[in-house]
Tab-separated table of C-alpha atoms in Angstrom:
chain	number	residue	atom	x	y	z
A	18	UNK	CA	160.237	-2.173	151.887
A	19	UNK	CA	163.852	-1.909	153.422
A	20	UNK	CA	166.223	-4.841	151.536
A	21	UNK	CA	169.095	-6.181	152.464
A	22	UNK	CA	171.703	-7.235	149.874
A	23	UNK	CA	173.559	-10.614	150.725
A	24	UNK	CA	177.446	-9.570	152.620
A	25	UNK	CA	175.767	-6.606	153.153
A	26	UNK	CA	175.607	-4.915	156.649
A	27	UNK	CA	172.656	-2.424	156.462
A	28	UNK	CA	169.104	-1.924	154.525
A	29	UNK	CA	168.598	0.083	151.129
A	30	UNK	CA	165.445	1.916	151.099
A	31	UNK	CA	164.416	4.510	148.997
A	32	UNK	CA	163.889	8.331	149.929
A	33	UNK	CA	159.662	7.376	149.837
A	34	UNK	CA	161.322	4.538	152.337
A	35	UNK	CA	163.213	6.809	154.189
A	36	UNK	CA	160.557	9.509	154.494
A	37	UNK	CA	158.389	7.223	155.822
A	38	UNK	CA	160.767	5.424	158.571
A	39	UNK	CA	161.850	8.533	160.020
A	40	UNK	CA	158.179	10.545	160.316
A	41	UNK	CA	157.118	6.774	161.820
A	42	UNK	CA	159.515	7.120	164.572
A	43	UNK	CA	160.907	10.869	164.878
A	44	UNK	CA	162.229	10.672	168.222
A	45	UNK	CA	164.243	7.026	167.190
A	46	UNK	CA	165.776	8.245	163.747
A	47	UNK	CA	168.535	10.032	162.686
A	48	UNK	CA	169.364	11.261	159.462
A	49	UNK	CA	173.136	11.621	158.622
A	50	UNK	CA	174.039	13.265	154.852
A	51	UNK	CA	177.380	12.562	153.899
A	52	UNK	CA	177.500	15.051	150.817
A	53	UNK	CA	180.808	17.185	150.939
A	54	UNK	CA	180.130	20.591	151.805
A	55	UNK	CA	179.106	22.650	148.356
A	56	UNK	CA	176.354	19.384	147.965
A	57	UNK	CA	175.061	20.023	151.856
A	58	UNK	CA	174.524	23.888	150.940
A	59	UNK	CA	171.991	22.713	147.639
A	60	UNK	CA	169.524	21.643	150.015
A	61	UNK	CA	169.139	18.504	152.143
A	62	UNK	CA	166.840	16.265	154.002
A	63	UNK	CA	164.919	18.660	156.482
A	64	UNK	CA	166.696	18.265	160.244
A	65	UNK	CA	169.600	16.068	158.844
A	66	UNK	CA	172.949	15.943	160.521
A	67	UNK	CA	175.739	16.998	158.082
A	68	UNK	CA	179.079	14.642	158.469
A	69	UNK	CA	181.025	14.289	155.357
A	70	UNK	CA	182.470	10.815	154.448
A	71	UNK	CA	185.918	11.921	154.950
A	72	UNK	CA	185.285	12.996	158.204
A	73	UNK	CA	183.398	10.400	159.453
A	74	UNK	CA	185.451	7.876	161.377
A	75	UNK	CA	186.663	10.940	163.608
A	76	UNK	CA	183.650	12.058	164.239
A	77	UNK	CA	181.374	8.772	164.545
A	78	UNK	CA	180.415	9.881	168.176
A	79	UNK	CA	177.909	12.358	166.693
A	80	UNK	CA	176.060	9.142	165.058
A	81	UNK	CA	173.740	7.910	167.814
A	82	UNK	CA	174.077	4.222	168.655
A	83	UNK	CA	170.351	3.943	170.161
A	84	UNK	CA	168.830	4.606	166.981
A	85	UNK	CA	167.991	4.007	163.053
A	86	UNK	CA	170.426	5.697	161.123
A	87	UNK	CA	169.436	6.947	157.735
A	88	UNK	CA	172.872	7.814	155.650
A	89	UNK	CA	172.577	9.375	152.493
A	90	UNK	CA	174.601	11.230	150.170
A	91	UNK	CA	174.114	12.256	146.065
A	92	UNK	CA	173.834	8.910	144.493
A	93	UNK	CA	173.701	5.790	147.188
A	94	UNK	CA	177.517	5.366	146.794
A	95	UNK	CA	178.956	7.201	149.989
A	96	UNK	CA	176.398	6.105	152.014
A	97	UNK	CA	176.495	2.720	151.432
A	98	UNK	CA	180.259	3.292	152.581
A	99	UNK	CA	179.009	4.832	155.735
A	100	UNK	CA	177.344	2.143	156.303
A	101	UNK	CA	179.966	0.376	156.404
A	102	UNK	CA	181.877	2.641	158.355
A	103	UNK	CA	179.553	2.820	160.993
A	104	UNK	CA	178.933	-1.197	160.905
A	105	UNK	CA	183.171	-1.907	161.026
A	106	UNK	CA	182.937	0.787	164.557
A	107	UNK	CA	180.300	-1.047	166.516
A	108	UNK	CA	177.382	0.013	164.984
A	109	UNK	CA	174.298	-2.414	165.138
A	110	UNK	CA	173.329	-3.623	161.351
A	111	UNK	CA	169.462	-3.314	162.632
A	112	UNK	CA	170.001	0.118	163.002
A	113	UNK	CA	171.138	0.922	159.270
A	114	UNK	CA	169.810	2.165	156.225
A	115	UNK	CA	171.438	3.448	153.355
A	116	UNK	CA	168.900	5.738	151.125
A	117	UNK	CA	170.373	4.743	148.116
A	118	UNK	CA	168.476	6.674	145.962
A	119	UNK	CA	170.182	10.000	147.344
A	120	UNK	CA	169.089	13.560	148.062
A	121	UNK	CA	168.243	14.392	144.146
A	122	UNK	CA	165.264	12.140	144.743
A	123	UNK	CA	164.639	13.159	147.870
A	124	UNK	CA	164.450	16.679	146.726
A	125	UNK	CA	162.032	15.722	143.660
A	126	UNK	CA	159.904	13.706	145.640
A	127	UNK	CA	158.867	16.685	147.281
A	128	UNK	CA	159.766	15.605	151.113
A	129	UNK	CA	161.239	18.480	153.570
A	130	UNK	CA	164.051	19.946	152.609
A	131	UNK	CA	166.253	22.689	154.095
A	132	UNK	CA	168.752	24.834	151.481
A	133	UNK	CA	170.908	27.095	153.998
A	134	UNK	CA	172.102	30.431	153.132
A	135	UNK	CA	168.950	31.124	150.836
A	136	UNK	CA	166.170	32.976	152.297
């Protein structure tokens, strides 16, 4: 069940969480991995938008506004901070989750996962 940590701006759900959010509502969720690029190309969450944190706040635009945002990264760490990042530009707090038990789980827990450049 998505929490919410007193001060803080967004949910924390895990990637069983997650998984389950966005196949509940395809069309209305978007899932953003903010993993620098050698972490992307390990394999990440099936259909995922790739923004790394550094280049987030210059390229926000690409983050719908209309619907649940799922950020997640390695460890919970960067995208709890895009979280933030999004929050501090606008973003509605409904709207945001932070998967804070990153892609490694993701991966183990078997849900749909892409790894480009392999065949």
């Amino acid at each position: 069940m998505p929490r919410r940590e007193p001060g803080e701006p967004y949910y924390r759900v895990d990637s069983d969480e997650a998984r389950s959010i966005r196949d509940g509502d395809t069309e209305g969720t978007v899932v953003v991995d903010v993993r620098r690029d050698d972490e992307w190309i390990t394999g990440h969450i099936e259909g995922a938008v790739h923004i790394p944190i550094d280049d987030l706040p210059d390229r926000i635009e690409e983050v719908p506004r209309d619907k649940k945002v799922l950020f997640i990264c390695a460890m919970g760490v960067r995208s709890g901070l895009a979280c933030e990042v999004a929050f501090s530009m606008g973003y509605d707090t409904e709207n945001l989750y932070n998967i804070e038990d990153g892609t490694p789980a993701w991966i183990a827990g078997g849900h749909p996962t892409s790894y480009p450049g392999y065949a």
